[in-house]
XYZ file of C-alpha atoms in Angstrom:
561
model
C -7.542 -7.213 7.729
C -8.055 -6.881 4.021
C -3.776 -7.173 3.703
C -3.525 -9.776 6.374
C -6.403 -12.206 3.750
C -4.027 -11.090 1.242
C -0.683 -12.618 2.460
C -2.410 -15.876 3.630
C -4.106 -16.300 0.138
C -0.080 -15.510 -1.326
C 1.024 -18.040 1.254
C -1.784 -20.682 0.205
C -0.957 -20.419 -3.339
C 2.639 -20.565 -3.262
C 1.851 -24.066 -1.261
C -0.656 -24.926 -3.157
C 1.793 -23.868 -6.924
C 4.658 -26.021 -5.094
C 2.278 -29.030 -4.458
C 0.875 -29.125 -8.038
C 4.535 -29.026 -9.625
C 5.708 -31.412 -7.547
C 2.965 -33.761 -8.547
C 3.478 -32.662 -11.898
C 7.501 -34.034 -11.947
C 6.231 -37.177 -9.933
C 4.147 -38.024 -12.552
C 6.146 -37.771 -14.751
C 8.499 -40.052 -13.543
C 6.123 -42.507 -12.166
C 6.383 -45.882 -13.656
C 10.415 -45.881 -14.204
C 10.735 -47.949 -11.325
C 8.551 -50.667 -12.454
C 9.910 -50.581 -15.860
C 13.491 -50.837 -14.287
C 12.719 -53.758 -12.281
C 10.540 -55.426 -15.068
C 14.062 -54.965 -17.723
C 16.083 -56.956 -14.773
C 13.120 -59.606 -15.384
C 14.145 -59.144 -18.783
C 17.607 -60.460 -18.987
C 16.999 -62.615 -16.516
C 14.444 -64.685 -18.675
C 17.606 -63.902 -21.692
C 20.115 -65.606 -20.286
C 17.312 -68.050 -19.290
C 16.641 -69.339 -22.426
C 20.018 -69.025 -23.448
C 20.879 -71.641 -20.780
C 18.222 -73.920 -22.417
C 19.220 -74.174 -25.590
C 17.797 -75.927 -27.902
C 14.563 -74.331 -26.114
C 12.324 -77.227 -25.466
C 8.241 -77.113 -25.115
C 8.143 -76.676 -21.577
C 10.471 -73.431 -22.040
C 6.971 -71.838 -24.546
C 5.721 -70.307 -21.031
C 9.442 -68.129 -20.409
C 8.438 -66.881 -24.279
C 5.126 -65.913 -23.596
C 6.667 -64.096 -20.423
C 9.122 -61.793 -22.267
C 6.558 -61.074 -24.402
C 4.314 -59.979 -22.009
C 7.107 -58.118 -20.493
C 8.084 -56.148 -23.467
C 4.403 -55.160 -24.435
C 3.054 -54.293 -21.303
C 1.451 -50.681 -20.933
C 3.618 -49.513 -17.925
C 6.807 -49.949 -19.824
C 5.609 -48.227 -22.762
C 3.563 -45.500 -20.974
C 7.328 -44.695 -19.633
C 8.849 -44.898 -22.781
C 6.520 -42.201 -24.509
C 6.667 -39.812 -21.215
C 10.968 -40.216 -21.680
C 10.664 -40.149 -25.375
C 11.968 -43.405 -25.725
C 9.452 -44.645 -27.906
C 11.735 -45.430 -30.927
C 14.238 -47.254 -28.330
C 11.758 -49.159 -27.231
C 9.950 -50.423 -30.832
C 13.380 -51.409 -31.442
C 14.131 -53.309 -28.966
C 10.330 -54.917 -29.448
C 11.233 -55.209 -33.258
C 14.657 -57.023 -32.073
C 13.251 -59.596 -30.309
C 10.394 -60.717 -32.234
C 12.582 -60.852 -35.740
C 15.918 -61.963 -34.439
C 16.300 -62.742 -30.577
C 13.171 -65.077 -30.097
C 13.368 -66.385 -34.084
C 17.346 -67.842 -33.157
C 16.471 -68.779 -29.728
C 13.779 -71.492 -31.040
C 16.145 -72.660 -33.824
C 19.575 -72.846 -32.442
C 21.216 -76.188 -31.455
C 23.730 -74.901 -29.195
C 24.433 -71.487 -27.593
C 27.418 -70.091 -29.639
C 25.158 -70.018 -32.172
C 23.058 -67.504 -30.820
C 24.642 -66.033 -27.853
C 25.913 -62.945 -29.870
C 22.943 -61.838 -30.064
C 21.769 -62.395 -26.850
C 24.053 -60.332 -25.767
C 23.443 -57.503 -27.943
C 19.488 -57.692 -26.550
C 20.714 -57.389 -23.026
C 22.755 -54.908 -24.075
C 19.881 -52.567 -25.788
C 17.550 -53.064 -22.889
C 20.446 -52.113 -20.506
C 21.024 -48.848 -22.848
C 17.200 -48.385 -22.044
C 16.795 -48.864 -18.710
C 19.909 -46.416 -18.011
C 18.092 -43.588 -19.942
C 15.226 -44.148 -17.776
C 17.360 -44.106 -14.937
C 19.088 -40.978 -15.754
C 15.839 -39.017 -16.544
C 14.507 -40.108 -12.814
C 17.657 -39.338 -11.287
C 17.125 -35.478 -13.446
C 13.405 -35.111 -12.182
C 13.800 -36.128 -8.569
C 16.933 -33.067 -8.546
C 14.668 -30.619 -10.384
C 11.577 -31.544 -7.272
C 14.164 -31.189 -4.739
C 15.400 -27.547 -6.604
C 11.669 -26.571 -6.526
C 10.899 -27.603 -2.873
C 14.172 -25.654 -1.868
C 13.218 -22.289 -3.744
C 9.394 -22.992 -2.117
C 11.071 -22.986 1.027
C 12.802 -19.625 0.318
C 9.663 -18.530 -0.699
C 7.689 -19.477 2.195
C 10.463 -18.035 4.668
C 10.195 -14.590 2.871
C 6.638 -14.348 3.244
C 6.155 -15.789 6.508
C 9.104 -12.799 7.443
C 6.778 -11.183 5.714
C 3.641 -11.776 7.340
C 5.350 -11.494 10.688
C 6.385 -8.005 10.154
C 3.435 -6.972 9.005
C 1.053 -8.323 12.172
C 3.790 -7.350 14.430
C 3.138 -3.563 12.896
C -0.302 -3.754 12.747
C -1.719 -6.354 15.078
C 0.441 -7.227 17.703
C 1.913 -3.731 19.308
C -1.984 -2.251 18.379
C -2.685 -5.145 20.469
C -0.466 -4.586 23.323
C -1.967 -0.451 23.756
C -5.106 -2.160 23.735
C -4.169 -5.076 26.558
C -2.637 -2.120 28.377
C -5.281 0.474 28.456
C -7.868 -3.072 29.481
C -5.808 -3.519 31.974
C -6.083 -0.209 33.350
C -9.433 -0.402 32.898
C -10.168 -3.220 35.350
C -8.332 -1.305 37.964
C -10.655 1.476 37.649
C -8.458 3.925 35.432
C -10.820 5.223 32.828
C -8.044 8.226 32.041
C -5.794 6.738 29.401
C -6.462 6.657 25.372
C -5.608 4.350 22.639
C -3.369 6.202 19.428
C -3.864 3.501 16.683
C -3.022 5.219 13.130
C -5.058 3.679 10.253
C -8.627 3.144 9.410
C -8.282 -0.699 9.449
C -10.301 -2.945 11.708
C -7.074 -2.887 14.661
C -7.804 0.927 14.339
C -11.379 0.809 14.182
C -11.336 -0.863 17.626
C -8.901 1.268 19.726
C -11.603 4.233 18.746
C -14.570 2.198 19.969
C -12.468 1.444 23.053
C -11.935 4.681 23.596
C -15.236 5.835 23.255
C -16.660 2.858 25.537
C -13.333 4.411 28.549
C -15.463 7.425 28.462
C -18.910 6.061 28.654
C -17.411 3.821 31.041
C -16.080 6.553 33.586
C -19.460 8.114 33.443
C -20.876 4.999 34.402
C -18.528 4.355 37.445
C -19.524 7.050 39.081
C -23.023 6.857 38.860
C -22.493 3.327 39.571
C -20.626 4.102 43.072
C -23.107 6.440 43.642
C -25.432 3.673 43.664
C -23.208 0.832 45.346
C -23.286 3.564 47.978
C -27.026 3.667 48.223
C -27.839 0.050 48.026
C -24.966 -0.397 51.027
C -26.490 1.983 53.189
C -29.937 -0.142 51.959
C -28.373 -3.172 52.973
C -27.573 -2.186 56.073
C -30.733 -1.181 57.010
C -32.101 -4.355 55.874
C -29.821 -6.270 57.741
C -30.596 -4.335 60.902
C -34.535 -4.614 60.608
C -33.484 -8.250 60.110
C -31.272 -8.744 62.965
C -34.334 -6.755 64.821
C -36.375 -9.285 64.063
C -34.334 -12.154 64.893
C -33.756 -10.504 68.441
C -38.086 -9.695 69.058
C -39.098 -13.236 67.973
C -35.920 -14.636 70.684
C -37.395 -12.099 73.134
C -40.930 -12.793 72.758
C -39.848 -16.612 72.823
C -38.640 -16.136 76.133
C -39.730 -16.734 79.977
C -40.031 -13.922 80.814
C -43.674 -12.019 81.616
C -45.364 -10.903 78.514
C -45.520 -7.307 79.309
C -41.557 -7.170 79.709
C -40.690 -9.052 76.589
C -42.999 -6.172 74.933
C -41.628 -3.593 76.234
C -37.965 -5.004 75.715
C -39.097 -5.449 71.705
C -40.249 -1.848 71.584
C -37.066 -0.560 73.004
C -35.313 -2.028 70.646
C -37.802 -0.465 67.853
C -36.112 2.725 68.645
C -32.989 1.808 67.534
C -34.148 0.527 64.201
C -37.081 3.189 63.046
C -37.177 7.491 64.112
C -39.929 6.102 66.305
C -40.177 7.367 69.894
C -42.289 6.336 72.362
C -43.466 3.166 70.981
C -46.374 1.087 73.865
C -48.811 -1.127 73.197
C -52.559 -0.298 73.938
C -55.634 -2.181 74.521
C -58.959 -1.319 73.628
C -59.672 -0.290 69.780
C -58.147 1.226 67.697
C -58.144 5.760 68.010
C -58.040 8.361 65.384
C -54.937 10.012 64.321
C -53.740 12.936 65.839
C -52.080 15.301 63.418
C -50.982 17.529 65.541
C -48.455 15.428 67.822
C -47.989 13.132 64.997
C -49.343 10.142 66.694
C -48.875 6.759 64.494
C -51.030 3.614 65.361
C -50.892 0.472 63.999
C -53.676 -2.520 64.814
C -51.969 -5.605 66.281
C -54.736 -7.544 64.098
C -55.899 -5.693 61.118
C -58.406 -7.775 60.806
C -59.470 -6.640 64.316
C -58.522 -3.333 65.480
C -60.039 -2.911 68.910
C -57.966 -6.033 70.104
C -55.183 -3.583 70.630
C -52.480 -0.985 69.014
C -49.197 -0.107 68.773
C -48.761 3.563 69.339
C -45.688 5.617 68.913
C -44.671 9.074 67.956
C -42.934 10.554 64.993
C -40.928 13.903 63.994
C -42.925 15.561 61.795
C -39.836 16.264 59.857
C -39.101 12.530 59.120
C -41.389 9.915 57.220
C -41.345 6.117 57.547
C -40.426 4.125 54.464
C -41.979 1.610 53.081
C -39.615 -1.105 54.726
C -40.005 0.228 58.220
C -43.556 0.812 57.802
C -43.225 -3.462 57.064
C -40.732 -3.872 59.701
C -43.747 -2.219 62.151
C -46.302 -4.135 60.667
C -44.402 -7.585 60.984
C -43.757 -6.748 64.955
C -47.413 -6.111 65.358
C -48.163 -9.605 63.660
C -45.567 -11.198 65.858
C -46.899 -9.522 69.264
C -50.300 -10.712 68.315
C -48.977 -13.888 67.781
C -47.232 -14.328 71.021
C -49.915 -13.027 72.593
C -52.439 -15.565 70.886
C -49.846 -18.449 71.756
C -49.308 -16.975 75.947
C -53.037 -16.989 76.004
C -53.542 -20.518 74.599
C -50.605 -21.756 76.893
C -52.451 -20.435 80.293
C -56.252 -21.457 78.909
C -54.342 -24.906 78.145
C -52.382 -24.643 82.291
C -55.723 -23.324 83.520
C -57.579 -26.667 81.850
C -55.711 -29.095 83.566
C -55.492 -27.309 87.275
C -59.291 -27.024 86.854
C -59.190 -31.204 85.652
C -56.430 -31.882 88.240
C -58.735 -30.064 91.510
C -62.349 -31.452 89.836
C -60.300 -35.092 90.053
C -58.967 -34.081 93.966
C -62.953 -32.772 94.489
C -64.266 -36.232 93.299
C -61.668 -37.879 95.791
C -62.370 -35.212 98.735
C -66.111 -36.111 98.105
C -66.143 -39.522 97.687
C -63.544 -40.518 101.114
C -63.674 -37.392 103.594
C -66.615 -36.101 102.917
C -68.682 -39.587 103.627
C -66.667 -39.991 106.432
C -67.822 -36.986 108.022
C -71.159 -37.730 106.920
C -71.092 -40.896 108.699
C -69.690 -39.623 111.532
C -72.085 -37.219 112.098
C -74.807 -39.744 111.522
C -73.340 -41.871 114.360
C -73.110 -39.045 116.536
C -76.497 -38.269 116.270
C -77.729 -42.331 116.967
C -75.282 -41.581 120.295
C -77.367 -38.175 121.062
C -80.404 -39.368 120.642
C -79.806 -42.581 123.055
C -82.534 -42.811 126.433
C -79.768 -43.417 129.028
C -77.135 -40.456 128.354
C -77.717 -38.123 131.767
C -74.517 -37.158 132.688
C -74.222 -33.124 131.595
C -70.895 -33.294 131.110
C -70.510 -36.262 128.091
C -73.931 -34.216 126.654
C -71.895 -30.931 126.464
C -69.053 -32.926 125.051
C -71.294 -34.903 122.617
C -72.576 -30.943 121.491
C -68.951 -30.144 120.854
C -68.028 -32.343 118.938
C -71.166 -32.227 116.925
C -70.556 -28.643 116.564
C -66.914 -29.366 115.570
C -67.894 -32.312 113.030
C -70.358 -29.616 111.699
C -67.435 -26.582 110.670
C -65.716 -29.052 109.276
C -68.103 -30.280 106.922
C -68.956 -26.377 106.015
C -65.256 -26.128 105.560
C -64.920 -29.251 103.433
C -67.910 -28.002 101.328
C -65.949 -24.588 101.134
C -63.330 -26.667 99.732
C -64.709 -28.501 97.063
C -66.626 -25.957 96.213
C -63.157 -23.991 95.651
C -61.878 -26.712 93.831
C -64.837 -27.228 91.170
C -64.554 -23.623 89.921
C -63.942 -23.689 86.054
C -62.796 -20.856 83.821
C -63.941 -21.585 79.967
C -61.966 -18.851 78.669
C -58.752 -18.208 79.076
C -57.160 -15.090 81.164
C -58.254 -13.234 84.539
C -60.937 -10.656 82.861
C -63.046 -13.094 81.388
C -62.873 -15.339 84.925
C -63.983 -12.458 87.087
C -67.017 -11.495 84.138
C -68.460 -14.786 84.632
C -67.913 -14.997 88.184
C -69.992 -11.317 88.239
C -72.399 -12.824 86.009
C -72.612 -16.050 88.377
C -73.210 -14.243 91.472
C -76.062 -11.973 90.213
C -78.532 -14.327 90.762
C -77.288 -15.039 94.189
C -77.052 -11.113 94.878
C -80.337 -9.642 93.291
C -77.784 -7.034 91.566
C -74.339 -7.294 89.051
C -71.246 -6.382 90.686
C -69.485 -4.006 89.317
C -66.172 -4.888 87.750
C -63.405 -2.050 87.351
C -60.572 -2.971 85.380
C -57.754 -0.970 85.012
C -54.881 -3.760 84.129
C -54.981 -3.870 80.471
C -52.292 -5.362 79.462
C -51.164 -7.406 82.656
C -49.996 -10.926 81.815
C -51.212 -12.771 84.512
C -50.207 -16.491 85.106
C -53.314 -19.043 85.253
C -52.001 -19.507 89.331
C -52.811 -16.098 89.860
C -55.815 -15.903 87.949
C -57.389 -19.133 89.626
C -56.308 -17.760 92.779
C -57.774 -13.947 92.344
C -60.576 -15.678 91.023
C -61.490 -17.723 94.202
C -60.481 -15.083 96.153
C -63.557 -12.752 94.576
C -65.577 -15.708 94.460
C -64.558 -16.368 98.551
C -65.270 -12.771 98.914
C -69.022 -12.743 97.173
C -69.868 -15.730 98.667
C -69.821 -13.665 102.387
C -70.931 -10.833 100.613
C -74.204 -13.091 99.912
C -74.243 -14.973 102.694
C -73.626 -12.174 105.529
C -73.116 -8.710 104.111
C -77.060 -7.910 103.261
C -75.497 -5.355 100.530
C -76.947 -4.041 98.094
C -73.950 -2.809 95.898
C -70.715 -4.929 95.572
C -66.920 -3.217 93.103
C -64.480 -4.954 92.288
C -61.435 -3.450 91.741
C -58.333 -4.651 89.682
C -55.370 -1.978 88.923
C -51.695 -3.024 87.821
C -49.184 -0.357 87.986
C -45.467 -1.177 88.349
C -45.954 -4.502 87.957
C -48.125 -4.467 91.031
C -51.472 -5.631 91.863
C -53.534 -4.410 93.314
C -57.449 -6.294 94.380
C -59.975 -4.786 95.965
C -63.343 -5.944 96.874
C -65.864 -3.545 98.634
C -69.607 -3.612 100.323
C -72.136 -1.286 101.580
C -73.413 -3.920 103.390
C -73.839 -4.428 107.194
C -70.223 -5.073 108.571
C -68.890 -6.987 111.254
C -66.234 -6.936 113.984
C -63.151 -8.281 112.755
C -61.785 -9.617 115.628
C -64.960 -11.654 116.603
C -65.088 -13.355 113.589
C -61.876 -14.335 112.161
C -61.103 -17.161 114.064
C -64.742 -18.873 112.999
C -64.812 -17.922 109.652
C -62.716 -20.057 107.598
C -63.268 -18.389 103.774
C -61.079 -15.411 105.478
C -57.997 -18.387 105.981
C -58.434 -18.904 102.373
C -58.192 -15.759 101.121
C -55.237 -14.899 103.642
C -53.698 -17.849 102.371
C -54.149 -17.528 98.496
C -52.545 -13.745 99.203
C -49.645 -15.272 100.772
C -49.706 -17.971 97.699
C -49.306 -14.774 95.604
C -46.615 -13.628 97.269
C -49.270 -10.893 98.447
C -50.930 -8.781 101.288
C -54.192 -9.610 102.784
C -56.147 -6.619 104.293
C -59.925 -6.898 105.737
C -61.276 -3.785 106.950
C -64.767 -3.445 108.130
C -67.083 -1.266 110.432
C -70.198 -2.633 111.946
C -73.063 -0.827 109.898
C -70.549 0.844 107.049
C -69.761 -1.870 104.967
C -66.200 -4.016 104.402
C -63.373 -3.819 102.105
C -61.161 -6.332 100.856
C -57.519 -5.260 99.977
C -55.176 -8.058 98.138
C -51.997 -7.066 96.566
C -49.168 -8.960 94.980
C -46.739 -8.599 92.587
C -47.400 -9.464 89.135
C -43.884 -11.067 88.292
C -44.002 -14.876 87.999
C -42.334 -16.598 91.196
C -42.380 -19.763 93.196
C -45.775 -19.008 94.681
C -47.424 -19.814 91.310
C -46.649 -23.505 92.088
C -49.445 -22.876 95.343
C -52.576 -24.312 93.354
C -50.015 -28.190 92.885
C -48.722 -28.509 95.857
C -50.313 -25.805 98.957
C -53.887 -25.938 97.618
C -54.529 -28.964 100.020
C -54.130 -27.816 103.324
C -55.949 -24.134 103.042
């Protein structure tokens, strides 16, 4: 680099040596023109005053011109840079003692034109040496810029060899083995000779080639890692796309779960994965049981449980992935269970509005009739045994359907405050133990059923149906109830130890057993009573737990139980 500074600083000068003679010879010529042009003003104003003779006053100011002509600094400025200074006081001398002298004196122009003549003449001779010394500088500049030229050429040829042999082919190796470079070749070396910068460089680039190649292959190592990262990532994602679709979906609860959990296998080693109620258990060691709270922030709401190779640990992204799914099943669940207690509120609104209706048209219908039966019973002149046994009849008739309307409407003003079947059949235990003298007992063994608010109002009435009897008739003094899901069955049983009854004898009089047959068929169930006089009766209801077109019952069937 220290060479290349060196030829541009030759280059510079040269320019800069040319440039300074050139002004040099300009100046020395400059003024010539001016002084030529102001010796043509010269003999003009000559032949001038010539022409005038005898000179009168006005012609003072063509005088005083040529004067200022001849003594101006420009022309003799030129005539000491052309060494004409002699010439010049001459000529001066000339015109002040002979030439402007004869001019003023002279009567006619013969007598003077002589020497006009010879004026012209010596300003001519001076104005042509000026000429001629122009004419020599301006071919000595043009000489000069000619040689520059040459000069410039040779070290511009110069130059060009020089950073075609150092820079440019340098240059090229190093282009070449960048090039290679970008298309991962890290093999090939740079063999710049020299210790200048060019040379300098190609070793550094060498040196970076090798550090380079290291660092591709750890760097492919790692492209390989983060890919196989990536794709896990993506997967979990995709996972969790599909679980919040599924959960979203209309299907029952428990299948969307277990759909989501199947596809947890695919995604994490896990095998086995269910969901548990009840809180949450100890881990087991030995069978490498995981659990995982579906609320941390309450763990005997429920738990994921899986199993796990002992050979194989979680990371910390599945252990996330796990962790999100448990959030999202709670979620779902917490939404399902707001969505029935919001259904359940407005069946229980829609029957307390039909109960207000029921009460307030049939009900004092029947209530008037039965007060109009009893003025016609009670009448002095109604003998005749037959219209009495008729009258007793339809008294008796006008009474069951009054107990049946009060059946009714007492069906139909049954509220559940909390959402979900297990809390309806607590409070309807809790209810009846006032009633009873005693609790029934409540077995539950369907943890984890989803069941629709239709079938919990409808298992709920059915129990309540059932108690009702059970207080009413049964004299018992111990009352289960029963509730098992397996398969997606269901499976309701209500027992007594209480007296009994002949089945036969009593079904067609007893309408709370037509609305519990009924509500089974609603369910798209079995009804089952079986009873001994003296050993008690049992009450056997079972219906799948799948969602289907009998869950519309309670809108539309409800009515005509």
């Amino acid at each position: 680099m220290t060479q290349l500074s060196s030829l541009i600083l030759l280059i510079a000068l040269t320019c800069l040596g040319g440039v300074l003679l050139s002004a040099w010879l300009t100046r020395s010529v400059d003024g010539n023109a001016h002084v030529i042009n102001n010796a043509g003003s010269l003999r003009m104003l000559s032949y001038r005053l010539l022409a005038e003779v005898p000179v009168k006053e006005e012609d003072q100011a063509v005088f005083a011109r040529i004067r200022h002509l001849l003594w101006q600094p420009e022309i003799k400025s030129a005539a000491d840079n052309a060494g004409l200074k002699p010439s010049l006081q001459a000529l001066q001398q000339q015109w002040l003692q002979i030439i402007e002298p004869s001019l003023r004196t002279a009567q006619n122009r013969e007598m003077v034109k002589t020497q006009v003549a010879a004026f012209v003449d010596n300003i001519n001779k001076l104005v042509q040496t000026l000429d001629n010394r122009t004419t020599r500088r301006l071919e000595q500049i043009a000489r000069m810029h000619f040689l520059l030229v040459i000069v410039l050429i040779a070290e511009l040829l110069l130059m060009r060899a020089w950073l075609r042999k150092r820079v440019l082919l340098p240059w090229r190796a190093l282009m070449n083995q960048a090039d290679k470079i970008s298309l991962s070749d890290f093999t090939p070396r740079v063999a710049v000779k020299g210790s200048d910068e060019m040379a300098q460089l190609a070793l550094a680039l060498n040196q970076m080639t090798g550090a380079l190649s290291q660092s591709y292959g750890l760097l492919e190592q790692r492209v390989l890692e983060k890919t196989a990262t990536l794709a896990q990532k993506h997967d979990e994602l995709r996972f969790l796309f599909e679980a919040s679709q599924r959960l979203q979906g209309n299907q029952p609860l428990n299948e969307r779960i277990d759909g989501v959990l199947t596809l947890l296998t695919f995604v994490t080693p896990l095998m086995s994965p269910t969901l548990n109620a009840g809180p949450l258990p100890a881990a087991d060691a030995g069978e490498h049981q995981l659990y995982w709270p579906l609320r941390p922030a309450q763990p005997e709401r429920g738990y994921l449980n899986a199993r796990l190779p002992s050979s194989i640990q979680l990371t910390a992204d599945q252990q996330q992935l796990i962790v999100t799914l448990c959030e999202m099943i709670a979620n779902t669940q917490t939404v399902t269970s707001q969505q029935d207690y919001r259904q359940q509120v407005a069946l229980m609104e829609e029957r307390a509005i039909i109960a207000r209706e029921l009460h307030d048209s049939i009900a004092q219908s029947l209530s008037c009739l039965k007060m109009q039966l009893g003025y016609v019973q009670m009448q002095p002149g109604l003998k005749d045994p037959h219209t009495v046994e008729l009258l007793a009849q339809m008294r008796q008739q006008l009474n069951r359907s009054w107990q049946q309307l009060r059946e009714l409407l007492t069906t139909f003003r049954v509220q559940l405050s909390q959402p979900g079947l297990l809390p309806a059949l607590a409070e309807t235990c809790e209810e009846f133990t006032a009633r009873l003298g005693y609790r029934p007992e409540l077995d539950w063994q369907a943890a984890g059923a989803a069941f629709t608010p239709s079938q919990a109002l409808h298992v709920t009435n059915i129990v309540r149906e059932a108690l009702n009897n059970v207080a009413r008739h049964a004299s018992a003094s111990k009352v289960k109830i029963t509730v098992k899901c397996s398969a997606n069955q269901v499976c309701l049983r209500i027992r007594d130890n209480g007296r009994g009854f002949v089945a036969d004898s009593v079904a067609s009089q007893h309408y709370g057993l037509a609305i519990m047959h009924g509500r089974a068929q609603a369910l798209n169930g079995q009804f089952s009573l079986h009873t001994v006089p003296g050993s008690g009766t049992r009450i056997d209801v079972s219906f799948p737990l799948i969602t289907t077109d009998g869950d519309n019952y309670d809108a539309s069937n409800a009515f005509t139980d």
